[in-house]
PDB file of C-alpha atoms in Angstrom:
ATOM      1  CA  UNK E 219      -8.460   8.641  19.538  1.00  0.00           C
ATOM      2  CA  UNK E 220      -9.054  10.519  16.260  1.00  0.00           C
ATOM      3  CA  UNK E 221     -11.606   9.243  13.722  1.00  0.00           C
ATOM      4  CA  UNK E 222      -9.347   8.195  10.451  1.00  0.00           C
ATOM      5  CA  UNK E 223     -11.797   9.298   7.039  1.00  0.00           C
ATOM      6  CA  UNK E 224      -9.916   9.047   3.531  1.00  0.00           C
ATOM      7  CA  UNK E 225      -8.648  12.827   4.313  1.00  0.00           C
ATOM      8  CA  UNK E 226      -6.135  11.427   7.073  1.00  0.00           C
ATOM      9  CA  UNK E 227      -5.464   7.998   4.961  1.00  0.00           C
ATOM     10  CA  UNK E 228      -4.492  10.006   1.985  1.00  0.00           C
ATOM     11  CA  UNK E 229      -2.012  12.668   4.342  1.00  0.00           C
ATOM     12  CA  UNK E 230      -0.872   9.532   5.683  1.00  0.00           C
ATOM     13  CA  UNK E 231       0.086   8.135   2.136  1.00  0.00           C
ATOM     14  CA  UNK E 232       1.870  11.487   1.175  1.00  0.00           C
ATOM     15  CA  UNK E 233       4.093  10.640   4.082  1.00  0.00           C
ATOM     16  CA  UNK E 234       4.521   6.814   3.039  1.00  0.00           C
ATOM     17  CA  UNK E 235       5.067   8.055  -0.248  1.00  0.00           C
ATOM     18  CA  UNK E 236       7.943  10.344   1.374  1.00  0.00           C
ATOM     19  CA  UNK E 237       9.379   7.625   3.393  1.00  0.00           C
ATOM     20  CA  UNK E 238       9.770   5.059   0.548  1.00  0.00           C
ATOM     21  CA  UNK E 239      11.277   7.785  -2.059  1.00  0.00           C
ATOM     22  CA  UNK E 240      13.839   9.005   0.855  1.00  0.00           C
ATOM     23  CA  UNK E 241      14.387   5.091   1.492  1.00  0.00           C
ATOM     24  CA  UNK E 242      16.001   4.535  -1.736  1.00  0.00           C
ATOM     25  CA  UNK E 243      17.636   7.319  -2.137  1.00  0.00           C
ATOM     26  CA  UNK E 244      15.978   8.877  -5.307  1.00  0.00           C
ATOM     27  CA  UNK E 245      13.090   8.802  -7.589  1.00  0.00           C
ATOM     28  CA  UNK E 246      10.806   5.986  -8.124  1.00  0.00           C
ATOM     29  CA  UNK E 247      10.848   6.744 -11.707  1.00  0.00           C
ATOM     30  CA  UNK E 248      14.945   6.163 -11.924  1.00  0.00           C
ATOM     31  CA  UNK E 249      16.128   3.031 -14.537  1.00  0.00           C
ATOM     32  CA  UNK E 250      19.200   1.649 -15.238  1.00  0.00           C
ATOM     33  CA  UNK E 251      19.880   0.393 -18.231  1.00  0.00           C
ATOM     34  CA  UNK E 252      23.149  -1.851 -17.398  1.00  0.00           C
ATOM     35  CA  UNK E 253      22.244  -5.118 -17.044  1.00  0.00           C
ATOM     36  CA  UNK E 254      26.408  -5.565 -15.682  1.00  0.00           C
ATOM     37  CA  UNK E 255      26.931  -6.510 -12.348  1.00  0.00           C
ATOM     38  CA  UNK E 256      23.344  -7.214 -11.619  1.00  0.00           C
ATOM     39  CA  UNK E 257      22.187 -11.003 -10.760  1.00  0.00           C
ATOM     40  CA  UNK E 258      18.742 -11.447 -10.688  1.00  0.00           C
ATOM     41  CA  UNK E 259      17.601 -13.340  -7.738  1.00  0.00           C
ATOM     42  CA  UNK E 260      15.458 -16.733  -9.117  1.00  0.00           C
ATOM     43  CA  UNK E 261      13.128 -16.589  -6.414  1.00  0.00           C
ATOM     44  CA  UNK E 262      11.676 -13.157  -7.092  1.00  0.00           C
ATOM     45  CA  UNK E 263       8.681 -12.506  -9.562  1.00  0.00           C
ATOM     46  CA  UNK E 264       9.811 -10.547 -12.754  1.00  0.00           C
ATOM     47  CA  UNK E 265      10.604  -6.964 -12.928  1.00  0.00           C
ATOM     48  CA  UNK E 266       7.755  -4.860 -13.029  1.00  0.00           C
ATOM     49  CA  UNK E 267       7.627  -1.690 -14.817  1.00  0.00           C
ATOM     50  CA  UNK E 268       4.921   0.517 -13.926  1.00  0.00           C
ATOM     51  CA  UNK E 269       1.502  -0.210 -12.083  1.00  0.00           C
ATOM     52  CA  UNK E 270      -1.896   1.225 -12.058  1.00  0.00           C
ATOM     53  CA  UNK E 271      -2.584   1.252  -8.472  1.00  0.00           C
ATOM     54  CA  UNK E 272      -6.616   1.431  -9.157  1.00  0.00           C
ATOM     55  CA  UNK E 273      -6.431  -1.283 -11.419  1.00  0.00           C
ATOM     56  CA  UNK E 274      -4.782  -3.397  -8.498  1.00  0.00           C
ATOM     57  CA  UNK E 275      -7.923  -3.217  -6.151  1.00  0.00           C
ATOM     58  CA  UNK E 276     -10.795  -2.735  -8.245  1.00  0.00           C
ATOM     59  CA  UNK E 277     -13.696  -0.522  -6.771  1.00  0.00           C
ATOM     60  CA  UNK E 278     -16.045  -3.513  -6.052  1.00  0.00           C
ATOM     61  CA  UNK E 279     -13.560  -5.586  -4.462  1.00  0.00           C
ATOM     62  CA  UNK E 280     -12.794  -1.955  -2.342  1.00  0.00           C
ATOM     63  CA  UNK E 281     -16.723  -2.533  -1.589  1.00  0.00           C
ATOM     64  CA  UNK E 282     -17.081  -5.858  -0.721  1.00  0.00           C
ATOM     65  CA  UNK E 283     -13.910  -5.328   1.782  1.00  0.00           C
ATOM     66  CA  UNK E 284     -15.263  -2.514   3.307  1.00  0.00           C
ATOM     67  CA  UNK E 285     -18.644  -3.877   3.558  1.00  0.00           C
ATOM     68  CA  UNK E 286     -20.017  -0.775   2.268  1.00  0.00           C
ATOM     69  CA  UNK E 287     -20.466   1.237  -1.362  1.00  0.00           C
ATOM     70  CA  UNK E 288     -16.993   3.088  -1.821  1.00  0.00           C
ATOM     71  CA  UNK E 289     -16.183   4.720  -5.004  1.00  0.00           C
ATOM     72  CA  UNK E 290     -12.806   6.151  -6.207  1.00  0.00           C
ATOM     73  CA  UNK E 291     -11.740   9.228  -4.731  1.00  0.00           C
ATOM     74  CA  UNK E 292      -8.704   9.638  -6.924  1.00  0.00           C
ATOM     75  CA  UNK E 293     -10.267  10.007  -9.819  1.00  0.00           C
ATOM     76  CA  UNK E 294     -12.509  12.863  -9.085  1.00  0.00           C
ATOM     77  CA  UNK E 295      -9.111  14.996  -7.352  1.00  0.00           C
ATOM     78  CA  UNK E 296      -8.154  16.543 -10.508  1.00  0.00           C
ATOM     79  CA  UNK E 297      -4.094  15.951 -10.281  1.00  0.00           C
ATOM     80  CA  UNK E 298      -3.815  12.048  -9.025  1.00  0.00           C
ATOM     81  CA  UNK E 299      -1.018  11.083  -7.562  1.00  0.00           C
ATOM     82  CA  UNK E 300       0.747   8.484  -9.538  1.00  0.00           C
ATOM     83  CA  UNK E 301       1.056   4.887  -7.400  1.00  0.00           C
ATOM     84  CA  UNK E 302      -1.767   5.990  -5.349  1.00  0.00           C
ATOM     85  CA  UNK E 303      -5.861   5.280  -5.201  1.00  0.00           C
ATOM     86  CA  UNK E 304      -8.077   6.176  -2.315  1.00  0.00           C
ATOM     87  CA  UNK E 305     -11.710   4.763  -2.259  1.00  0.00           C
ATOM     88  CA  UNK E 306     -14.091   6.839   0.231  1.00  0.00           C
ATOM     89  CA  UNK E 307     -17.378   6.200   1.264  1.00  0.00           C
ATOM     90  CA  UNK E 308     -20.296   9.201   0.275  1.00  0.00           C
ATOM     91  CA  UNK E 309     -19.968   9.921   4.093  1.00  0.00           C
ATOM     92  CA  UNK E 310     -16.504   9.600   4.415  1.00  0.00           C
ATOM     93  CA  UNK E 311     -16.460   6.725   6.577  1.00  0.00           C
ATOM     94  CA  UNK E 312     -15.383   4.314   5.202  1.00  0.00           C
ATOM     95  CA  UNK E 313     -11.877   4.118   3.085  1.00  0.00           C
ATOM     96  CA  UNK E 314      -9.587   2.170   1.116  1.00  0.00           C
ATOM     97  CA  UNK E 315      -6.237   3.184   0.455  1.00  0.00           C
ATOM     98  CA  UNK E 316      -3.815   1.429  -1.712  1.00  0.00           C
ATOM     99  CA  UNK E 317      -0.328   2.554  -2.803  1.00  0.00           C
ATOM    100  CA  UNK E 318       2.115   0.893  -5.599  1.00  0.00           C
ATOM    101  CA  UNK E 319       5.754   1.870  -5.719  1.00  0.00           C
ATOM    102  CA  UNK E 320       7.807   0.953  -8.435  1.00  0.00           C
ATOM    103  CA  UNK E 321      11.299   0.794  -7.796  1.00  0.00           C
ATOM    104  CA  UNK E 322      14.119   0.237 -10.333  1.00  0.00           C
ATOM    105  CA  UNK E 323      14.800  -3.451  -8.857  1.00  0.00           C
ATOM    106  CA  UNK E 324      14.243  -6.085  -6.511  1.00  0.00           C
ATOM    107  CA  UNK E 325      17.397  -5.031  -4.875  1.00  0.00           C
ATOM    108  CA  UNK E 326      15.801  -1.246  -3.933  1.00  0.00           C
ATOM    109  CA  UNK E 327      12.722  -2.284  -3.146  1.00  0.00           C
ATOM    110  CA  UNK E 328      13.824  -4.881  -0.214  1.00  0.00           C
ATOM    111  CA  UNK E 329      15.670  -2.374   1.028  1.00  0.00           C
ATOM    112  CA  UNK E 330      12.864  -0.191   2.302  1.00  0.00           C
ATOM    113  CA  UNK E 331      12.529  -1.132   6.070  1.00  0.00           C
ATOM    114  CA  UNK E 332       8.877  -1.940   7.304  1.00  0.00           C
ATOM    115  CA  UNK E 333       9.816  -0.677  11.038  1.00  0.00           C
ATOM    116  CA  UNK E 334      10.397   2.404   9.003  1.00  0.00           C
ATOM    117  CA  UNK E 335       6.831   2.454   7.428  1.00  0.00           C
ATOM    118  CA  UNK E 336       5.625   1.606  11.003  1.00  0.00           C
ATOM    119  CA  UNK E 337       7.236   4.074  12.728  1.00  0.00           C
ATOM    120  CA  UNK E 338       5.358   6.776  10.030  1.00  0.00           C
ATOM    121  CA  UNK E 339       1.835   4.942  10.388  1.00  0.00           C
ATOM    122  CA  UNK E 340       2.815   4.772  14.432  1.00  0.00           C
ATOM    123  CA  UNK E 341       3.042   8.729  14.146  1.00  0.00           C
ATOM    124  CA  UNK E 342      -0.276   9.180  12.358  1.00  0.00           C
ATOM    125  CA  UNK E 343      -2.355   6.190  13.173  1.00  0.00           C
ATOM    126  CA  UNK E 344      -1.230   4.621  16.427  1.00  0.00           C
ATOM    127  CA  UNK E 345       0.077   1.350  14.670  1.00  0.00           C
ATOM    128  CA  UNK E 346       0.009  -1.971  16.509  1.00  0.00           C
ATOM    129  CA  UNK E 347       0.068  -5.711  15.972  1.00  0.00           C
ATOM    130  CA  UNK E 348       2.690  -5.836  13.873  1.00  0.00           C
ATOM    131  CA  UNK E 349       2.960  -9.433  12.155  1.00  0.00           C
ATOM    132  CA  UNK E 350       4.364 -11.209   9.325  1.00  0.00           C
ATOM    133  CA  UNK E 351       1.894 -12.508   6.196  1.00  0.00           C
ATOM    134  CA  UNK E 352       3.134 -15.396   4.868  1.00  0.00           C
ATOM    135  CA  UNK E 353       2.062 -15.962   1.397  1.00  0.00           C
ATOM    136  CA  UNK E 354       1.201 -12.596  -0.160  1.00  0.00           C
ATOM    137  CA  UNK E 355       4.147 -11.360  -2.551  1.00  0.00           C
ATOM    138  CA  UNK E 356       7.791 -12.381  -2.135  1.00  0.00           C
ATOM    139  CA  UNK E 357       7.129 -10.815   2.256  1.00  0.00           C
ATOM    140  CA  UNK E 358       4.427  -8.841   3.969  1.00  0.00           C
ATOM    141  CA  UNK E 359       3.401  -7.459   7.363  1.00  0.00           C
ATOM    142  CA  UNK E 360       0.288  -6.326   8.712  1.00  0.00           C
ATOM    143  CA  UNK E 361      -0.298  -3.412  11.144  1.00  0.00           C
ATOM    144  CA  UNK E 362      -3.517  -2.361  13.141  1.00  0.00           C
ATOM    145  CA  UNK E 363      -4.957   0.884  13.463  1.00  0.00           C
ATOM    146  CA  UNK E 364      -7.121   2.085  16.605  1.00  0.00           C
ATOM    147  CA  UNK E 365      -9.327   4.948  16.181  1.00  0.00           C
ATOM    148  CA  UNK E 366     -13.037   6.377  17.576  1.00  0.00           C
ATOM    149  CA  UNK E 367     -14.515   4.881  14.271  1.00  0.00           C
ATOM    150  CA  UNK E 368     -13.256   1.518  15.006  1.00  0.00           C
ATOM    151  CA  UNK E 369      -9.681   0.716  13.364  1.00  0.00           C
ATOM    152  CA  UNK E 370      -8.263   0.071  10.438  1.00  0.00           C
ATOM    153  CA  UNK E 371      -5.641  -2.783   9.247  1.00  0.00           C
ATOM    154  CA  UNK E 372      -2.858  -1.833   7.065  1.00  0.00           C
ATOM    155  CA  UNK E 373      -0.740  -4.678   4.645  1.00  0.00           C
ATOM    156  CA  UNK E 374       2.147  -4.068   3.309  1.00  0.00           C
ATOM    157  CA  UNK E 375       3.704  -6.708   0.459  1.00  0.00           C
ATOM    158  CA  UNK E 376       6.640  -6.580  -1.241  1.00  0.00           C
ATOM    159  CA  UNK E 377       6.824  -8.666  -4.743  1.00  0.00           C
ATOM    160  CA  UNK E 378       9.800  -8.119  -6.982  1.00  0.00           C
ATOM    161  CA  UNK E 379      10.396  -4.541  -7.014  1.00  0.00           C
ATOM    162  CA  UNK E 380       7.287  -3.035  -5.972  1.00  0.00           C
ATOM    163  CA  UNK E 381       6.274  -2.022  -2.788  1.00  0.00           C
ATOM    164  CA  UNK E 382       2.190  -2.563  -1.843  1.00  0.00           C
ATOM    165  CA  UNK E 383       0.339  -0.971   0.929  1.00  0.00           C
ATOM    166  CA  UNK E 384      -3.527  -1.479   1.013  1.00  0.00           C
ATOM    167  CA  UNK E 385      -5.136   0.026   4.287  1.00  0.00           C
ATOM    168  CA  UNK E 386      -8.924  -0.270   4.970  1.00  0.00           C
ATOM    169  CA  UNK E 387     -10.621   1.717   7.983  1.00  0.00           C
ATOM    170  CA  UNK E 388     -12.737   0.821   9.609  1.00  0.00           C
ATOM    171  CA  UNK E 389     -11.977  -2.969  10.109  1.00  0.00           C
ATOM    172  CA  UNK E 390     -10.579  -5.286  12.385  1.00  0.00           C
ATOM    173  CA  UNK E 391     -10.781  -8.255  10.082  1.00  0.00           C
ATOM    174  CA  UNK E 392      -7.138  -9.185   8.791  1.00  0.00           C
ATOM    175  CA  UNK E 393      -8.701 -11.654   6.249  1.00  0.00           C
ATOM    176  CA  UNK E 394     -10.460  -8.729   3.525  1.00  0.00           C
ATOM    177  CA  UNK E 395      -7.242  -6.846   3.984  1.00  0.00           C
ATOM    178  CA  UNK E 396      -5.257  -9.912   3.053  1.00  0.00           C
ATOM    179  CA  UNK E 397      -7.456 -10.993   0.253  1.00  0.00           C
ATOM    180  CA  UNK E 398      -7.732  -7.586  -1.327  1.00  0.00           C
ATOM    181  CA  UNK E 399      -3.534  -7.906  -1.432  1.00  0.00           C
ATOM    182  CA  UNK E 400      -3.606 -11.457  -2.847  1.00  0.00           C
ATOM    183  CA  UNK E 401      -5.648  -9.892  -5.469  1.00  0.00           C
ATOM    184  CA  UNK E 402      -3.506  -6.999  -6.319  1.00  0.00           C
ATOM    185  CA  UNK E 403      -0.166  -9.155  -5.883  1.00  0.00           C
ATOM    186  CA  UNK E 404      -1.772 -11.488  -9.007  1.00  0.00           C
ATOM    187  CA  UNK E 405      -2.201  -8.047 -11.007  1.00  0.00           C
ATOM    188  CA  UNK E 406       1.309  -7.227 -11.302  1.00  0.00           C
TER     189      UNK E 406
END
């Protein structure tokens, strides 16, 4: 199987990126101002406007993860893509990869389908080990990567109306994947 550096992860978030704008139908950056007709559900955290995604995971938390030095990626590639941080080892690796998607509500954001995130990550990554995380965010599921280098684990958590995914290759340790997402959840 192919060995999956922070080039693939970030192609791979281009296409997550795609799937979750095509999932609700428009741009991420879309607001409503009517508050008519809308209930806000009690159980869900409060609406959240924008996010930093590399103030989520910091890159020392990225480090201790990964086990190794990783530094931020995004901020040396000129144009960053808003909603999106990749931290890369010197030798490429080694990566971290999270992605924040702000959607206009709650409503929007639970309706992006995780089978349809893991049929994208299936296509790139060979996904398996799908399973449901239960306390990170208001739901989340992890997915496991196989690769030549080793793996990677990919979370995805959705609190209130963002979308999360934090991947981290190589590891097979669900727990730093998990705790890097607890962190960013309590960021929002």
């Amino acid at each position: 199987m192919a060995d999956y550096g922070p080039i693939v992860i970030a192609r791979m978030s281009l296409v997550t990126v795609c799937l979750l704008v095509a999932a609700c139908g428009g741009s991420a950056n879309s607001t409503s101002n009517s508050s008519a007709g809308a209930t806000p559900s009690p159980t869900k955290g409060a609406h959240v406007n924008s996010v930093d995604a590399c103030s989520l995971v910091t890159a020392a938390e990225a480090s201790a993860a990964a086990g190794s030095t990783v530094t931020n990626l995004s901020a040396g590639a000129g144009a960053q893509t808003p909603g999106i941080c990749v931290y890369g080892s010197s030798d490429g690796s080694t990566s971290v990869f999270v992605l924040a998607q702000v959607y206009p509500d709650t409503t929007t954001a639970d309706s992006i389908s995780p089978e349809q995130m893991a049929a994208v990550m299936n296509g790139q990554m060979g996904v398996t080990n799908a399973k449901s995380v239960q306390g990170i965010g208001d739901k989340a599921f992890e997915y496991t990567a196989t690769s030549s280098s080793g793996g990677g684990i990919a979370i995805f958590v959705f609190k209130a109306n963002v979308v999360l995914m934090i991947a981290l290759s190589p590891t097979t340790d669900s727990a730093k994947v998990e705790a890097l997402a607890r962190a960013a959840v309590g960021r929002f």
